[in-house]
Amino acid sequence: MRILAVAGLWVLVANAPAPSLCATAAKIIGNAACIASDHGIAVAATAERARQLLDYATGGERKFAARFKRPVTPYAVIESDLGDQDSQRTVQLRAAGFITVLPWPSAAAYRAQVVQSVRRAVEAQAAGLSAEAKDAVIKQGIAQIEGQFAPDKIELRDAAAIPHELGHDWYRQAYWPNEPQTRDHYGSASPDWLDEMAAVLMEGDAAFALRVDQFAERYRMLQASGALNASAPDVLIDLPGYFASVHPAAASVTALLKKEGLAKEGEKSPTIRVLAGAEAAKISGDSVRYYLQAAIVSQYLEDRTGDPAVFGRIGAAFGRGETIKQWLANREPKGKLPRDLQALQADWRQWLNDRFPMA
């Protein structure tokens, strides 16, 4: 349900590395602007916009190759104003060889989904209000978030989220290509932390740096409060707990999709949903913390092992059924990374103190 119909003129760029990909997709999607890389396509209303979307995707391609040393699966990023309305088209594109299909809301569709989210939240919380009063509250809520629709905000969102979402599926396909997607896991059959880390590592540099800065802010708050001296580590810095955790958003996302009739038990539907206000707060919650941990733990693992592609080695271990405890103890080189979880936690704490010294 991720592919969207797009209107416009089909454009084949003369110097595109793989124009046949666009020709293949044209038989399914119809008229649109398409730009291709060696591994995928981006489709939008204009060639300029398609090129921009493809740039975000190819940035993720380069990072996936560097961090996982695995090829990306063929992909299609399809932008449209219509929303997730054509699951059959997704099936057709996959059958044509585009294994990873990402429908992407245009700026207009993004705004429409945010407005719908605000409206749902008001309807749920203000049952006793008149229609006029509800409309007033909705307008007020939309006015408060109007800034996120500015072009620079949309650009920052797209540069982070497009390679992020592609990264989830590239990671799953790299190690579990034949395993059906189920709701037993947030994404792939991987432990959730590396599934999410694989996506965060694909993000644009500005978004990734922002996650590191936000982790540092939270960590320094713990330092200032004295919480780092507590006998039980805060969840932010509990590395064994992080490795054993379920994605904080898993239950909420599943419940939302079931409520909207978009998911069945035992089935994982590829769906893009934009939320705002109370809905977004309910879904995000600890998820924000989880994304910040993904960024900073990735830096710790790379620093201690001295290997920018260590994530591919861990992914391969998970793919063959090992746990993080077993991977730490196996014969692969680990650099300065401790070989058991207890020592790892102590070393991680020291690394954090060195990285974020008290002012």
Short mmCIF file of C-alpha atoms in Angstrom, two decimals:
data_model
loop_
_atom_site.label_atom_id
_atom_site.label_comp_id
_atom_site.label_asym_id
_atom_site.label_seq_id
_atom_site.Cartn_x
_atom_site.Cartn_y
_atom_site.Cartn_z
CA MET A 1 0.00 0.00 0.00
CA ARG A 2 2.96 2.31 -0.41
CA ILE A 3 2.80 3.20 -4.10
CA LEU A 4 1.06 6.35 -5.22
CA ALA A 5 -0.24 7.43 -8.62
CA VAL A 6 1.67 10.36 -10.06
CA ALA A 7 0.57 12.64 -12.89
CA GLY A 8 2.89 14.37 -15.32
CA LEU A 9 5.30 13.74 -18.20
CA TRP A 10 7.56 10.68 -18.27
CA VAL A 11 11.16 11.86 -18.50
CA LEU A 12 14.13 9.67 -19.40
CA VAL A 13 17.37 11.47 -18.65
CA ALA A 14 19.93 10.82 -21.38
CA ASN A 15 22.86 10.32 -19.03
CA ALA A 16 20.99 8.29 -16.39
CA PRO A 17 23.09 5.20 -15.52
CA ALA A 18 20.17 2.77 -15.89
CA PRO A 19 17.37 4.21 -18.07
CA SER A 20 15.88 0.73 -18.53
CA LEU A 21 14.70 0.90 -14.92
CA CYS A 22 12.52 3.87 -15.76
CA ALA A 23 11.24 2.14 -18.88
CA THR A 24 10.30 -0.88 -16.79
CA ALA A 25 8.46 1.23 -14.22
CA ALA A 26 6.69 3.28 -16.91
CA LYS A 27 4.69 0.22 -17.95
CA ILE A 28 3.23 0.08 -14.45
CA ILE A 29 3.04 3.68 -13.27
CA GLY A 30 2.32 5.48 -16.51
CA ASN A 31 3.26 9.08 -17.20
CA ALA A 32 5.60 10.64 -14.64
CA ALA A 33 9.07 12.08 -14.30
CA CYS A 34 11.59 9.33 -13.57
CA ILE A 35 15.32 9.43 -12.83
CA ALA A 36 17.39 6.27 -12.38
CA SER A 37 20.56 5.26 -10.59
CA ASP A 38 22.32 1.93 -11.05
CA HIS A 39 20.06 0.40 -8.41
CA GLY A 40 16.78 2.27 -8.34
CA ILE A 41 14.50 5.04 -9.49
CA ALA A 42 12.78 8.12 -8.14
CA VAL A 43 9.47 9.25 -9.59
CA ALA A 44 7.85 12.65 -9.04
CA ALA A 45 5.80 15.31 -10.78
CA THR A 46 8.90 16.97 -12.28
CA ALA A 47 12.35 15.78 -13.33
CA GLU A 48 13.93 18.28 -10.91
CA ARG A 49 12.03 16.84 -7.97
CA ALA A 50 12.74 13.26 -9.07
CA ARG A 51 16.45 14.09 -9.18
CA GLN A 52 16.29 15.53 -5.67
CA LEU A 53 14.59 12.40 -4.33
CA LEU A 54 17.11 10.17 -6.09
CA ASP A 55 19.99 12.15 -4.57
CA TYR A 56 18.64 11.38 -1.10
CA ALA A 57 18.31 7.70 -2.00
CA THR A 58 21.77 7.38 -3.56
CA GLY A 59 23.26 9.05 -0.50
CA GLY A 60 21.79 6.16 1.44
CA GLU A 61 23.16 3.69 -1.13
CA ARG A 62 26.72 4.90 -0.52
CA LYS A 63 26.33 4.70 3.24
CA PHE A 64 24.85 1.21 3.11
CA ALA A 65 27.76 -0.01 1.00
CA ALA A 66 30.26 1.53 3.43
CA ARG A 67 28.58 0.31 6.63
CA PHE A 68 27.29 -3.12 5.61
CA LYS A 69 29.36 -4.13 2.57
CA ARG A 70 26.24 -5.57 0.98
CA PRO A 71 24.51 -4.50 -2.25
CA VAL A 72 21.28 -2.56 -2.00
CA THR A 73 18.21 -4.22 -3.43
CA PRO A 74 16.59 -2.52 -6.44
CA TYR A 75 14.23 0.19 -5.25
CA ALA A 76 11.62 2.70 -6.33
CA VAL A 77 10.78 5.94 -4.53
CA ILE A 78 7.41 7.18 -5.80
CA GLU A 79 6.17 10.63 -4.78
CA SER A 80 2.53 11.63 -5.23
CA ASP A 81 -0.27 13.77 -3.86
CA LEU A 82 -2.63 10.85 -3.36
CA GLY A 83 -1.35 8.93 -0.34
CA ASP A 84 -1.08 5.16 0.12
CA GLN A 85 -3.86 4.04 -2.19
CA ASP A 86 -2.55 1.44 -4.63
CA SER A 87 -1.18 -1.73 -3.07
CA GLN A 88 -1.61 -3.53 -6.40
CA ARG A 89 0.89 -1.18 -8.00
CA THR A 90 3.38 -2.03 -5.27
CA VAL A 91 2.91 -5.73 -6.04
CA GLN A 92 3.45 -5.06 -9.75
CA LEU A 93 6.59 -3.02 -9.19
CA ARG A 94 8.07 -5.72 -6.98
CA ALA A 95 7.24 -8.35 -9.56
CA ALA A 96 9.07 -6.18 -12.11
CA GLY A 97 12.21 -6.25 -9.97
CA PHE A 98 11.85 -3.25 -7.64
CA ILE A 99 12.15 -5.22 -4.42
CA THR A 100 12.05 -2.17 -2.16
CA VAL A 101 9.16 0.18 -2.96
CA LEU A 102 8.76 3.42 -1.03
CA PRO A 103 5.71 5.62 -1.69
CA TRP A 104 6.46 9.15 -0.60
CA PRO A 105 3.94 11.89 0.21
CA SER A 106 4.42 15.13 -1.69
CA ALA A 107 4.42 18.36 0.29
CA ALA A 108 0.67 18.65 -0.34
CA ALA A 109 0.02 15.06 0.75
CA TYR A 110 2.22 15.52 3.80
CA ARG A 111 0.24 18.57 4.87
CA ALA A 112 -3.05 16.78 4.26
CA GLN A 113 -1.98 13.84 6.44
CA VAL A 114 -0.91 16.19 9.24
CA VAL A 115 -4.27 17.96 9.08
CA GLN A 116 -6.05 14.60 9.22
CA SER A 117 -3.99 13.61 12.25
CA VAL A 118 -4.87 16.83 14.05
CA ARG A 119 -8.54 16.33 13.20
CA ARG A 120 -8.52 12.74 14.52
CA ALA A 121 -6.90 13.88 17.76
CA VAL A 122 -9.50 16.61 18.27
CA GLU A 123 -12.35 14.23 17.49
CA ALA A 124 -11.02 11.75 20.04
CA GLN A 125 -10.56 14.29 22.83
CA ALA A 126 -13.41 16.74 22.31
CA ALA A 127 -16.52 14.63 21.84
CA GLY A 128 -18.69 17.13 23.72
CA LEU A 129 -17.80 20.15 21.60
CA SER A 130 -19.97 21.51 18.83
CA ALA A 131 -18.84 21.17 15.22
CA GLU A 132 -17.92 24.87 15.16
CA ALA A 133 -15.84 24.56 18.33
CA LYS A 134 -14.04 21.48 16.99
CA ASP A 135 -13.21 23.30 13.75
CA ALA A 136 -11.78 26.19 15.76
CA VAL A 137 -9.57 23.84 17.78
CA ILE A 138 -8.42 22.08 14.61
CA LYS A 139 -7.49 25.39 12.98
CA GLN A 140 -5.60 26.42 16.08
CA GLY A 141 -3.71 23.11 16.12
CA ILE A 142 -2.76 23.42 12.46
CA ALA A 143 -1.60 27.00 12.95
CA GLN A 144 0.75 25.86 15.72
CA ILE A 145 2.55 23.41 13.43
CA GLU A 146 2.46 25.43 10.21
CA GLY A 147 6.22 25.98 10.39
CA GLN A 148 6.98 22.34 9.64
CA PHE A 149 5.60 22.78 6.12
CA ALA A 150 8.28 25.34 5.20
CA PRO A 151 10.49 24.23 2.26
CA ASP A 152 13.62 23.95 4.41
CA LYS A 153 11.80 21.75 6.92
CA ILE A 154 10.45 19.52 4.15
CA GLU A 155 13.96 19.22 2.70
CA LEU A 156 15.45 18.23 6.07
CA ARG A 157 12.68 15.67 6.55
CA ASP A 158 13.13 14.12 3.12
CA ALA A 159 16.94 14.01 3.32
CA ALA A 160 16.68 12.03 6.55
CA ALA A 161 13.55 9.95 6.13
CA ILE A 162 13.89 8.67 2.55
CA PRO A 163 17.27 6.91 3.02
CA HIS A 164 16.15 5.92 6.54
CA GLU A 165 13.11 4.04 5.23
CA LEU A 166 15.06 2.50 2.38
CA GLY A 167 17.74 1.43 4.87
CA HIS A 168 15.24 -0.61 6.85
CA ASP A 169 14.41 -2.73 3.82
CA TRP A 170 17.95 -2.92 2.45
CA TYR A 171 19.05 -4.30 5.81
CA ARG A 172 16.24 -6.85 5.91
CA GLN A 173 16.93 -7.96 2.35
CA ALA A 174 20.68 -8.26 3.01
CA TYR A 175 20.30 -10.89 5.74
CA TRP A 176 16.73 -12.26 5.60
CA PRO A 177 15.75 -11.99 1.92
CA ASN A 178 13.45 -15.00 1.97
CA GLU A 179 11.83 -14.48 5.33
CA PRO A 180 8.28 -13.05 5.16
CA GLN A 181 7.70 -9.83 7.05
CA THR A 182 5.65 -10.41 10.18
CA ARG A 183 4.68 -8.34 13.16
CA ASP A 184 6.81 -10.45 15.49
CA HIS A 185 9.47 -7.77 14.97
CA TYR A 186 9.28 -4.06 14.42
CA GLY A 187 10.95 -4.47 11.03
CA SER A 188 13.10 -7.44 10.04
CA ALA A 189 13.88 -10.64 11.93
CA SER A 190 16.86 -8.79 13.39
CA PRO A 191 17.02 -7.56 16.96
CA ASP A 192 15.22 -4.23 16.77
CA TRP A 193 18.20 -2.11 17.78
CA LEU A 194 20.30 -2.99 14.71
CA ASP A 195 17.30 -2.76 12.41
CA GLU A 196 16.75 0.81 13.58
CA MET A 197 20.47 1.58 13.60
CA ALA A 198 20.75 0.44 9.99
CA ALA A 199 18.11 3.02 9.07
CA VAL A 200 19.56 5.84 11.19
CA LEU A 201 23.00 5.28 9.66
CA MET A 202 21.52 5.95 6.20
CA GLU A 203 20.19 9.41 7.12
CA GLY A 204 21.59 12.66 5.81
CA ASP A 205 24.58 14.02 7.70
CA ALA A 206 22.67 16.97 9.18
CA ALA A 207 19.95 14.73 10.63
CA PHE A 208 22.48 12.27 12.06
CA ALA A 209 24.50 15.08 13.66
CA LEU A 210 21.31 16.45 15.22
CA ARG A 211 20.63 13.06 16.83
CA VAL A 212 24.13 13.05 18.33
CA ASP A 213 23.62 16.57 19.69
CA GLN A 214 20.28 15.60 21.22
CA PHE A 215 21.79 12.53 22.88
CA ALA A 216 24.55 14.73 24.30
CA GLU A 217 21.94 17.11 25.72
CA ARG A 218 20.10 14.26 27.46
CA TYR A 219 23.31 12.74 28.73
CA ARG A 220 24.48 16.01 30.23
CA MET A 221 21.13 16.37 31.95
CA LEU A 222 21.77 12.99 33.58
CA GLN A 223 25.24 14.15 34.58
CA ALA A 224 23.89 17.31 36.15
CA SER A 225 21.14 15.45 38.03
CA GLY A 226 23.49 12.90 39.55
CA ALA A 227 21.51 10.07 37.93
CA LEU A 228 24.67 8.56 36.45
CA ASN A 229 25.75 7.57 39.94
CA ALA A 230 22.63 5.49 40.58
CA SER A 231 23.08 1.75 41.05
CA ALA A 232 20.74 0.94 38.15
CA PRO A 233 21.72 2.68 34.90
CA ASP A 234 19.24 5.00 33.25
CA VAL A 235 17.62 3.45 30.17
CA LEU A 236 19.52 5.95 27.99
CA ILE A 237 22.87 4.43 28.97
CA ASP A 238 21.91 0.82 29.69
CA LEU A 239 23.69 -0.80 26.75
CA PRO A 240 22.81 -4.47 27.51
CA GLY A 241 19.21 -3.36 28.01
CA TYR A 242 19.31 -1.52 24.69
CA PHE A 243 20.61 -4.62 22.90
CA ALA A 244 17.78 -6.70 24.40
CA SER A 245 15.02 -4.16 23.83
CA VAL A 246 11.95 -4.18 21.62
CA HIS A 247 11.46 -1.01 19.59
CA PRO A 248 9.41 1.35 21.79
CA ALA A 249 7.08 2.21 18.91
CA ALA A 250 6.33 -1.38 17.89
CA ALA A 251 3.14 -1.90 19.89
CA SER A 252 1.75 1.58 19.17
CA VAL A 253 2.37 1.37 15.43
CA THR A 254 0.74 -2.06 15.21
CA ALA A 255 -2.28 -0.83 17.18
CA LEU A 256 -2.67 2.23 14.95
CA LEU A 257 -2.47 0.24 11.72
CA LYS A 258 -4.99 -2.31 12.99
CA LYS A 259 -7.30 0.52 14.04
CA GLU A 260 -7.13 1.94 10.51
CA GLY A 261 -7.69 -1.50 9.01
CA LEU A 262 -4.25 -1.48 7.37
CA ALA A 263 -2.79 -4.55 9.05
CA LYS A 264 -3.85 -8.09 9.74
CA GLU A 265 -2.45 -10.40 12.38
CA GLY A 266 0.77 -11.99 11.15
CA GLU A 267 1.13 -9.57 8.24
CA LYS A 268 3.33 -6.51 7.86
CA SER A 269 1.98 -3.87 5.49
CA PRO A 270 4.48 -1.34 4.08
CA THR A 271 2.68 1.86 4.99
CA ILE A 272 3.62 5.52 5.32
CA ARG A 273 1.61 7.52 7.86
CA VAL A 274 2.17 11.11 8.96
CA LEU A 275 1.05 11.94 12.50
CA ALA A 276 0.90 15.13 14.52
CA GLY A 277 -0.01 16.36 17.98
CA ALA A 278 -1.33 13.80 20.43
CA GLU A 279 -1.09 10.95 17.91
CA ALA A 280 2.55 11.69 17.22
CA ALA A 281 3.32 11.99 20.92
CA LYS A 282 1.75 8.60 21.62
CA ILE A 283 3.72 6.88 18.88
CA SER A 284 7.04 8.64 19.45
CA GLY A 285 7.40 8.58 23.24
CA ASP A 286 10.59 6.66 23.95
CA SER A 287 11.12 6.16 20.23
CA VAL A 288 12.99 9.45 20.04
CA ARG A 289 15.37 8.18 22.70
CA TYR A 290 15.80 4.94 20.71
CA TYR A 291 16.87 6.85 17.59
CA LEU A 292 19.36 8.91 19.59
CA GLN A 293 20.81 5.72 21.06
CA ALA A 294 21.10 4.23 17.57
CA ALA A 295 23.24 7.16 16.47
CA ILE A 296 25.56 7.29 19.46
CA VAL A 297 25.92 3.52 19.96
CA SER A 298 26.89 3.23 16.29
CA GLN A 299 29.70 5.68 16.94
CA TYR A 300 30.81 3.71 19.99
CA LEU A 301 30.89 0.42 18.07
CA GLU A 302 32.80 1.95 15.17
CA ASP A 303 35.27 3.70 17.46
CA ARG A 304 36.04 0.68 19.64
CA THR A 305 36.31 -1.82 16.76
CA GLY A 306 38.04 0.57 14.38
CA ASP A 307 35.79 -0.81 11.66
CA PRO A 308 33.21 1.41 9.87
CA ALA A 309 31.62 -1.77 8.48
CA VAL A 310 31.27 -3.55 11.83
CA PHE A 311 27.49 -3.30 11.44
CA GLY A 312 27.61 -5.64 8.47
CA ARG A 313 29.52 -8.20 10.52
CA ILE A 314 26.98 -7.99 13.35
CA GLY A 315 24.12 -8.22 10.85
CA ALA A 316 25.69 -11.33 9.32
CA ALA A 317 25.98 -12.88 12.80
CA PHE A 318 22.31 -12.15 13.49
CA GLY A 319 21.42 -13.56 10.08
CA ARG A 320 23.04 -16.88 10.98
CA GLY A 321 21.25 -16.97 14.33
CA GLU A 322 23.83 -15.58 16.76
CA THR A 323 22.94 -13.23 19.60
CA ILE A 324 24.91 -10.09 20.45
CA LYS A 325 26.44 -11.99 23.37
CA GLN A 326 27.61 -14.74 21.02
CA TRP A 327 28.94 -12.26 18.49
CA LEU A 328 30.98 -10.48 21.14
CA ALA A 329 32.53 -13.79 22.17
CA ASN A 330 33.20 -15.25 18.71
CA ARG A 331 36.60 -15.27 17.02
CA GLU A 332 36.09 -12.27 14.78
CA PRO A 333 38.40 -9.32 15.48
CA LYS A 334 36.75 -6.75 17.75
CA GLY A 335 39.51 -4.19 18.19
CA LYS A 336 39.17 -2.63 21.64
CA LEU A 337 35.57 -3.72 22.10
CA PRO A 338 35.08 -5.86 25.24
CA ARG A 339 34.04 -9.47 24.68
CA ASP A 340 31.18 -9.74 27.19
CA LEU A 341 28.18 -7.58 28.08
CA GLN A 342 29.24 -6.70 31.62
CA ALA A 343 32.63 -5.43 30.50
CA LEU A 344 30.96 -3.76 27.54
CA GLN A 345 28.70 -1.72 29.82
CA ALA A 346 31.65 -0.50 31.90
CA ASP A 347 33.64 0.40 28.80
CA TRP A 348 30.63 2.17 27.25
CA ARG A 349 30.21 4.28 30.38
CA GLN A 350 33.85 5.28 30.26
CA TRP A 351 33.59 6.09 26.56
CA LEU A 352 30.57 8.30 27.22
CA ASN A 353 32.37 10.16 29.99
CA ASP A 354 35.33 10.78 27.70
CA ARG A 355 33.09 11.80 24.83
CA PHE A 356 30.86 14.10 26.89
CA PRO A 357 32.93 15.39 29.80
CA MET A 358 31.21 17.46 32.45
CA ALA A 359 31.54 21.19 31.86
#
